[in-house]
Short mmCIF file of C-alpha atoms and ligand atoms in Angstrom, two decimals:
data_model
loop_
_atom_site.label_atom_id
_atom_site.label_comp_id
_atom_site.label_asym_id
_atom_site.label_seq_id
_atom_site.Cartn_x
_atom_site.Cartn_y
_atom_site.Cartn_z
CA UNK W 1 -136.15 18.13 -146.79
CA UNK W 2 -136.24 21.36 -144.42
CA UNK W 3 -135.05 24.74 -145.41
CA UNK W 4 -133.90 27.03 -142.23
CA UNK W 5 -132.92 30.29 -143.20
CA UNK W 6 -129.42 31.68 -141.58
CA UNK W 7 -129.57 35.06 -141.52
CA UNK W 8 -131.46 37.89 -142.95
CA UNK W 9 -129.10 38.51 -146.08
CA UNK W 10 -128.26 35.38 -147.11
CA UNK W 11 -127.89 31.62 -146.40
CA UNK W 12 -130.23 28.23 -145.41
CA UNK W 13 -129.28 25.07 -143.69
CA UNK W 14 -130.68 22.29 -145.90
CA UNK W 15 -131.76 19.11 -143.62
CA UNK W 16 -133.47 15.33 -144.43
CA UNK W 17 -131.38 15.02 -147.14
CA UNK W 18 -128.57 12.45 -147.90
CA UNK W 19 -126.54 14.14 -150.61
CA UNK W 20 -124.55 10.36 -151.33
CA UNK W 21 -127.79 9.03 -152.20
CA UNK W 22 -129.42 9.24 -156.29
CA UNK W 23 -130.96 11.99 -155.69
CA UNK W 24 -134.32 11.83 -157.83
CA UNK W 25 -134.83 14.94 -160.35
CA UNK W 26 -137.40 16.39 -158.04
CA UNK W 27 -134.88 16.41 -155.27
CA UNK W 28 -132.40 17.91 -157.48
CA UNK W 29 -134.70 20.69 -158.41
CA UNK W 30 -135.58 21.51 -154.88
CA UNK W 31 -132.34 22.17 -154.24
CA UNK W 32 -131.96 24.70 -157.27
CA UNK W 33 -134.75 26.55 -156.26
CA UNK W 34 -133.51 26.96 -152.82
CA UNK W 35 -130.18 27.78 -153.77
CA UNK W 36 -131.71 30.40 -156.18
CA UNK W 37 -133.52 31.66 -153.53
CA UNK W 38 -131.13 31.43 -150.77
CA UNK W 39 -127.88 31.84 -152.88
CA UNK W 40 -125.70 30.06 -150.36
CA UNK W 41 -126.68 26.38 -149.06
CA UNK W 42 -125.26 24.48 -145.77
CA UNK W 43 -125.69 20.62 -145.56
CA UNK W 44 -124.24 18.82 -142.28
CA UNK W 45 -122.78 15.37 -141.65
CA UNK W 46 -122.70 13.93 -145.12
CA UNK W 47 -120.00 11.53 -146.30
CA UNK W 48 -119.45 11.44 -149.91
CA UNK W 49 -116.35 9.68 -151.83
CA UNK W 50 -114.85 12.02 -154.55
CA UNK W 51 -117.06 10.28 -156.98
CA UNK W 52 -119.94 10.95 -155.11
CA UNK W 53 -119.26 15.05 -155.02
CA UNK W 54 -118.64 14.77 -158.60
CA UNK W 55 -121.59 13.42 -159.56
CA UNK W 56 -123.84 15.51 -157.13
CA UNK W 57 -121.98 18.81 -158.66
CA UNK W 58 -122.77 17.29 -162.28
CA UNK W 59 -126.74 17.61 -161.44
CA UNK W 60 -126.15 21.39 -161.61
CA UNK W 61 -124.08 21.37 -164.89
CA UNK W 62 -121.01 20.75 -166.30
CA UNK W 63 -117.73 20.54 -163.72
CA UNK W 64 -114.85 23.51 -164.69
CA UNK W 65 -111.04 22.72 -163.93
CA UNK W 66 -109.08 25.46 -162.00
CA UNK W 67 -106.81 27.36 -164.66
CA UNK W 68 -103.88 28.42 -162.05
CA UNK W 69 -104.22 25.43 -159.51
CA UNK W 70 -103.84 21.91 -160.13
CA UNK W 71 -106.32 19.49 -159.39
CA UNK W 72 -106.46 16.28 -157.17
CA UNK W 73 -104.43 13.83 -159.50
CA UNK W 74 -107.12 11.25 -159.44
CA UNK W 75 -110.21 13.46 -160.19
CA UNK W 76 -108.77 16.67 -161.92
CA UNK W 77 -112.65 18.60 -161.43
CA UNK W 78 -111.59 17.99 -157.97
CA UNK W 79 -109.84 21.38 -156.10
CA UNK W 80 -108.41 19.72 -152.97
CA UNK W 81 -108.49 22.89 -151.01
CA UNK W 82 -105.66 22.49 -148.05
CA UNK W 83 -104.32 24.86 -145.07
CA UNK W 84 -101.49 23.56 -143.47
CA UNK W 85 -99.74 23.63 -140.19
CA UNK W 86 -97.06 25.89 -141.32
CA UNK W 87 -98.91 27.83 -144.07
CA UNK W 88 -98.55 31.70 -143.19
CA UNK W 89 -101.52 32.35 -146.73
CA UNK W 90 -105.13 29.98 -147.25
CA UNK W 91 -106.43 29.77 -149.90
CA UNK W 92 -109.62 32.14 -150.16
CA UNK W 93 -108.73 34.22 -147.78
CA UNK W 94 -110.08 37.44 -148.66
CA UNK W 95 -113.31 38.47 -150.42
CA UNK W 96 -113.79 37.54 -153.63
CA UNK W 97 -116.00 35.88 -156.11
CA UNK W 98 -114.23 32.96 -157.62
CA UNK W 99 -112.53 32.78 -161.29
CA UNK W 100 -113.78 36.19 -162.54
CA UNK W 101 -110.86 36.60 -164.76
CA UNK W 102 -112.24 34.27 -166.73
CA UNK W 103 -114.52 35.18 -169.72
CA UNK W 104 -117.42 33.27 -168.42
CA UNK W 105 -116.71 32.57 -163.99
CA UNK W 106 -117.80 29.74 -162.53
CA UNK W 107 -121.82 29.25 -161.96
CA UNK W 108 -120.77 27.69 -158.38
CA UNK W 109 -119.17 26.07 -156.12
CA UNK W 110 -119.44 23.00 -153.86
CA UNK W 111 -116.96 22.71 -150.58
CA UNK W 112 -117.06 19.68 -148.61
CA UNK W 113 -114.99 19.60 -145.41
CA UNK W 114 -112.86 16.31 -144.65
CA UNK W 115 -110.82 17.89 -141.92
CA UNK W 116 -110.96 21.46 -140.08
CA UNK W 117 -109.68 23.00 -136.99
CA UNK W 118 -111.46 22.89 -133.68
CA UNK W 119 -111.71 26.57 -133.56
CA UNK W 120 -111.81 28.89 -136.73
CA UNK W 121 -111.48 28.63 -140.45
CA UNK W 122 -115.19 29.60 -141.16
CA UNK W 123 -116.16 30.73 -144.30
CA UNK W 124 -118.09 34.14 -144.90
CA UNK W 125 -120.46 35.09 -147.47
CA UNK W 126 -122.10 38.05 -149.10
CA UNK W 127 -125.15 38.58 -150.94
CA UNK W 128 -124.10 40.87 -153.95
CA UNK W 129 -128.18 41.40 -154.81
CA UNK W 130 -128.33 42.94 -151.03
CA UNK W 131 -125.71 45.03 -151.73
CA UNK W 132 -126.90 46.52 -155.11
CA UNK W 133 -130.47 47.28 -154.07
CA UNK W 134 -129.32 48.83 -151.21
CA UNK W 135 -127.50 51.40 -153.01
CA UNK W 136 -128.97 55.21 -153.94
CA UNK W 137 -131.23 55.39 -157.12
CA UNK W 138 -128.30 57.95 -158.39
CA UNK W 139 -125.46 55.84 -157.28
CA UNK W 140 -126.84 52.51 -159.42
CA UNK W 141 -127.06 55.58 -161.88
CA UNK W 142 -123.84 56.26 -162.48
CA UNK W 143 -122.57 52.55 -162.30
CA UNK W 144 -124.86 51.61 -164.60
CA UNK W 145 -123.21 50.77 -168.07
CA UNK W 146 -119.57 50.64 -166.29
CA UNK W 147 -117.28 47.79 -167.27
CA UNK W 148 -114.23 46.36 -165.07
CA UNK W 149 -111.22 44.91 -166.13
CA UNK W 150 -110.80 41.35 -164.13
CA UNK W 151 -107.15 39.48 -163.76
CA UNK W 152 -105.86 36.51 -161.76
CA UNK W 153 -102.37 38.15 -161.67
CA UNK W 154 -102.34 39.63 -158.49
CA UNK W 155 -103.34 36.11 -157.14
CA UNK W 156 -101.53 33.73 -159.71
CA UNK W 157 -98.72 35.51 -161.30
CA UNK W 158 -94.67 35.19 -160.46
CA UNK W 159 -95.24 35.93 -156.16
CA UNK W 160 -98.74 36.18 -156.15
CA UNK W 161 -100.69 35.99 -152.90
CA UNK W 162 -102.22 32.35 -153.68
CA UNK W 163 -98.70 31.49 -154.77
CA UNK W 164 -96.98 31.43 -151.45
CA UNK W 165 -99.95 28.74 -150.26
CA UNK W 166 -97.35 25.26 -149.46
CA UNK W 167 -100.12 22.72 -150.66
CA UNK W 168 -102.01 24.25 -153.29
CA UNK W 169 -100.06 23.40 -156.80
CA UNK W 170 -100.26 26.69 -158.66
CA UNK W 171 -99.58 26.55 -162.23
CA UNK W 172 -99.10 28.42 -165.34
CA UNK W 173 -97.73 32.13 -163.71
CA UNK W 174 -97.20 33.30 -167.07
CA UNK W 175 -100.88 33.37 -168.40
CA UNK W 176 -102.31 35.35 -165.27
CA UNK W 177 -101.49 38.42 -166.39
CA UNK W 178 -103.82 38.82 -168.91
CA UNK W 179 -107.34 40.60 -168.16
CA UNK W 180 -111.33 40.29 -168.81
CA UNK W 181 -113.81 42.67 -168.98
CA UNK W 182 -117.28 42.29 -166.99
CA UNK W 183 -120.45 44.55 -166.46
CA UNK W 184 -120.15 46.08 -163.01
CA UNK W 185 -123.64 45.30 -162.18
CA UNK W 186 -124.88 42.03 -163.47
CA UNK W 187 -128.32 40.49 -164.28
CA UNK W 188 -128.66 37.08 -162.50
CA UNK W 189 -129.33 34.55 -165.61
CA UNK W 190 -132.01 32.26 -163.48
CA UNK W 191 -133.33 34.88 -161.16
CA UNK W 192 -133.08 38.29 -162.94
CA UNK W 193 -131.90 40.16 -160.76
CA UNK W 194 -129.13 43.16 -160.00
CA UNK W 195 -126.09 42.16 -158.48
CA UNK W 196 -122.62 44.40 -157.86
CA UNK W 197 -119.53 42.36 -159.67
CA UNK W 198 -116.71 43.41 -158.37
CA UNK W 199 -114.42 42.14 -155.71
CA UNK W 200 -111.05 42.87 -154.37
CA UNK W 201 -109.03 39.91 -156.00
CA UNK W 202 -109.06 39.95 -158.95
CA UNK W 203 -111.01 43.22 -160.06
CA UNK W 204 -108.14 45.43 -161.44
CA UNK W 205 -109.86 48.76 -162.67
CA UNK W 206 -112.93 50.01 -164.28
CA UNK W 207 -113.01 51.07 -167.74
CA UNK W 208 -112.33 54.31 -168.68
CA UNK W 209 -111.71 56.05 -165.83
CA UNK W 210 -109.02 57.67 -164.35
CA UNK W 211 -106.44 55.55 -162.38
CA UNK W 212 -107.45 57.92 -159.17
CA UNK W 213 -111.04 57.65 -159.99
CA UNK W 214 -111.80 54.16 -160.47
CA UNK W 215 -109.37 53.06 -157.12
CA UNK W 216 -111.75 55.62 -155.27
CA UNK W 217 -114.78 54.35 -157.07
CA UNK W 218 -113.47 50.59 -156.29
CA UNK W 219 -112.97 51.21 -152.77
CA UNK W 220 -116.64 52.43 -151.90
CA UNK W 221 -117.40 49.26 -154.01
CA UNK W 222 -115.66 46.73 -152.26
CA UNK W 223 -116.84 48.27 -148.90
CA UNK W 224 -120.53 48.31 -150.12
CA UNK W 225 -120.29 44.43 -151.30
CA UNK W 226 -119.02 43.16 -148.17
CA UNK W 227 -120.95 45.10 -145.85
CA UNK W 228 -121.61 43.25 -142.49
CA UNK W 229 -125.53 43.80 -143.13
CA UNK W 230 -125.08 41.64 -146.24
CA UNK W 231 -122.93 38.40 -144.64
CA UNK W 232 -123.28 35.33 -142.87
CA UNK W 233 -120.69 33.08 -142.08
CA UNK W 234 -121.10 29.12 -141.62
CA UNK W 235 -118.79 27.17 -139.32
CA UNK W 236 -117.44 23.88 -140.60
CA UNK W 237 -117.48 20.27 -138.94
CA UNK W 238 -116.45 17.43 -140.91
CA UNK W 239 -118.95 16.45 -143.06
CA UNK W 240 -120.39 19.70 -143.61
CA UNK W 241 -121.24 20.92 -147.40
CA UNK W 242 -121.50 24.80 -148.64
CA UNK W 243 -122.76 25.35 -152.46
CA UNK W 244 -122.79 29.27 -153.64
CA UNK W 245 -124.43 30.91 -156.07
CA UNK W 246 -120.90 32.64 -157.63
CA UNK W 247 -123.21 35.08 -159.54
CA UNK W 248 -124.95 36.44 -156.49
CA UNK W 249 -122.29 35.72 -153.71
CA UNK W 250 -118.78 36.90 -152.60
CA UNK W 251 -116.94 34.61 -149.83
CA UNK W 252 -114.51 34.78 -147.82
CA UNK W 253 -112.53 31.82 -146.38
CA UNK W 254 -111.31 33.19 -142.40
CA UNK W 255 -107.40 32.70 -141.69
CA UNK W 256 -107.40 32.29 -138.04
CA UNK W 257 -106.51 29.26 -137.37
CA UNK W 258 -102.15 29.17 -137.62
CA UNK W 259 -100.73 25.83 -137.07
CA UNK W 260 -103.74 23.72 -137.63
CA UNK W 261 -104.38 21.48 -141.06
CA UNK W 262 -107.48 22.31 -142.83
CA UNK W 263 -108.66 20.35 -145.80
CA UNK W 264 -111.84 20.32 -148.18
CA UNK W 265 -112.79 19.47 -151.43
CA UNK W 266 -114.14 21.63 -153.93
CA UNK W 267 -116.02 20.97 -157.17
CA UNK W 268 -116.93 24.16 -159.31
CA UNK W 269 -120.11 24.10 -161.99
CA UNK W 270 -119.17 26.06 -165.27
CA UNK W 271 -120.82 29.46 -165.74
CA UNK W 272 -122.03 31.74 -168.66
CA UNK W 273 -120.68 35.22 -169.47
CA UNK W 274 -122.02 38.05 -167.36
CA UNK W 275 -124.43 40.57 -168.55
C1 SIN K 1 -112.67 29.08 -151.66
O1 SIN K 1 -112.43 30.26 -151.84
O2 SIN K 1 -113.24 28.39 -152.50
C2 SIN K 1 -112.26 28.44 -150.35
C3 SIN K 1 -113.31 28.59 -149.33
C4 SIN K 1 -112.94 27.93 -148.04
O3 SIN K 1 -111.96 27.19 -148.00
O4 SIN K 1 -113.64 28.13 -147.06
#
């Protein structure tokens, strides 16, 4: 197995690795300390069945079920993530970190493409440990201790943005409106360390501030987490396999490709609650 680094923030292409085979326990924990290290993995021209992803995601921990979308009707822990021709939303198109408006967001995730346009639909990603170290000493100061309030309603609710997507089954409206409360910085459980946890989806406020103050706190927030100097972005072939660290990471999936079909499969690994 080689590890090749993407770009300076964030990212490795993994290679010499079959991710359909058994993978033996020292394979397995290669791979964890790469992706702890790395925070965002790239594997090309595998071919797994939906069993196959299921059981590779099941190395890394239990699989989660989405709460707002359905799942494929076979293999619920499967998200059968689909763009197409006449969609005008994707879903994932913006930054964001996924499920924080749950009380304990997904560890991971683990996106396998089956079919993408010739040109577009890459997927960006941030490293959310870049972006808190390179914040001021008295900045990191005055976030530290803040709480934010997290909600899927302006995705999932009555007319939401991930609502209008034709193939992905969104469910249950009425239960996105409630909210969650997470650190703004959080302490990585496996690596320990500082990472900003906000992100524009589903982060509503921040505790105790002002309306005025903690939109104008939020927006030098969302523009320090997604920073260019903290990205890299992977282009998709068939066959190609992404796995991020959901702790560390924000991603983005790119909307630029209008009348094509898009379609991957995505198994998340339950998380813990922030701190
Ligand atoms: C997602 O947000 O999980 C979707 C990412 C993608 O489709 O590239």
């Amino acid at each position: 197995m080689e590890i090749h680094r993407l770009t300076g923030a964030l990212g490795a292409e993994v290679t010499g690795v079959d991710l359909a085979d058994d993978l033996t326990d020292e394979t397995v924990a290669q791979i964890r300390a790469a992706f702890n290290e790395h925070h965002v993995l790239f594997f090309r021209g595998q071919h797994w069945t939906p069993e196959q992803q299921i059981a590779f995601g099941q190395r890394f921990g239990e699989l989660d079920t989405h709460p707002f979308v359905e799942g494929n009707d076979a293999y619920p822990e499967i998200l059968d993530v689909i763009t197409d021709p006449d969609d005008v939303v994707n879903f994932g198109g913006g930054w964001h970190t996924d499920v924080t408006f749950l009380p304990e967001p997904d560890l991971g995730s683990i996106l396998y493409a089956i079919e993408v346009p010739e040109h577009g639909g890459d997927t960006l990603f941030a490293n959310q440990h870049a972006a808190y170290d390179a914040m001021s000493d008295g900045f990191k100061g005055l976030l530290d201790g803040l709480r934010a309030t997290h909600s899927a309603g302006p995705q999932y609710q009555e007319g939401g943005y991930s609502t209008r997507s034709k193939q992905m089954r969104t469910k249950n409206p009425e239960l996105a409106a409630e909210h969650v409360v997470h650190p703004v910085i959080r302490t990585h459980p496996e690596n320990g360390r500082k990472a900003l946890y906000v992100n524009r989806a589903f982060t509503t406020g921040i505790v105790g501030l002002h309306p005025h103050e903690s939109t104008a706190l939020l927006r030098i927030l969302h523009e320090q987490t997604t920073r260019e100097a903290f990205t890299c972005r992977f282009r998709w072939e068939p066959g190609s396999v992404a796995m991020w660290d959901n702790r560390s990471v924000q991603h983005y999936a790119m909307f630029d490709y209008a009348g094509k079909r898009r379609h991957m499969r995505r198994v998340t690994i339950k998380g813990d609650t922030p701190v």
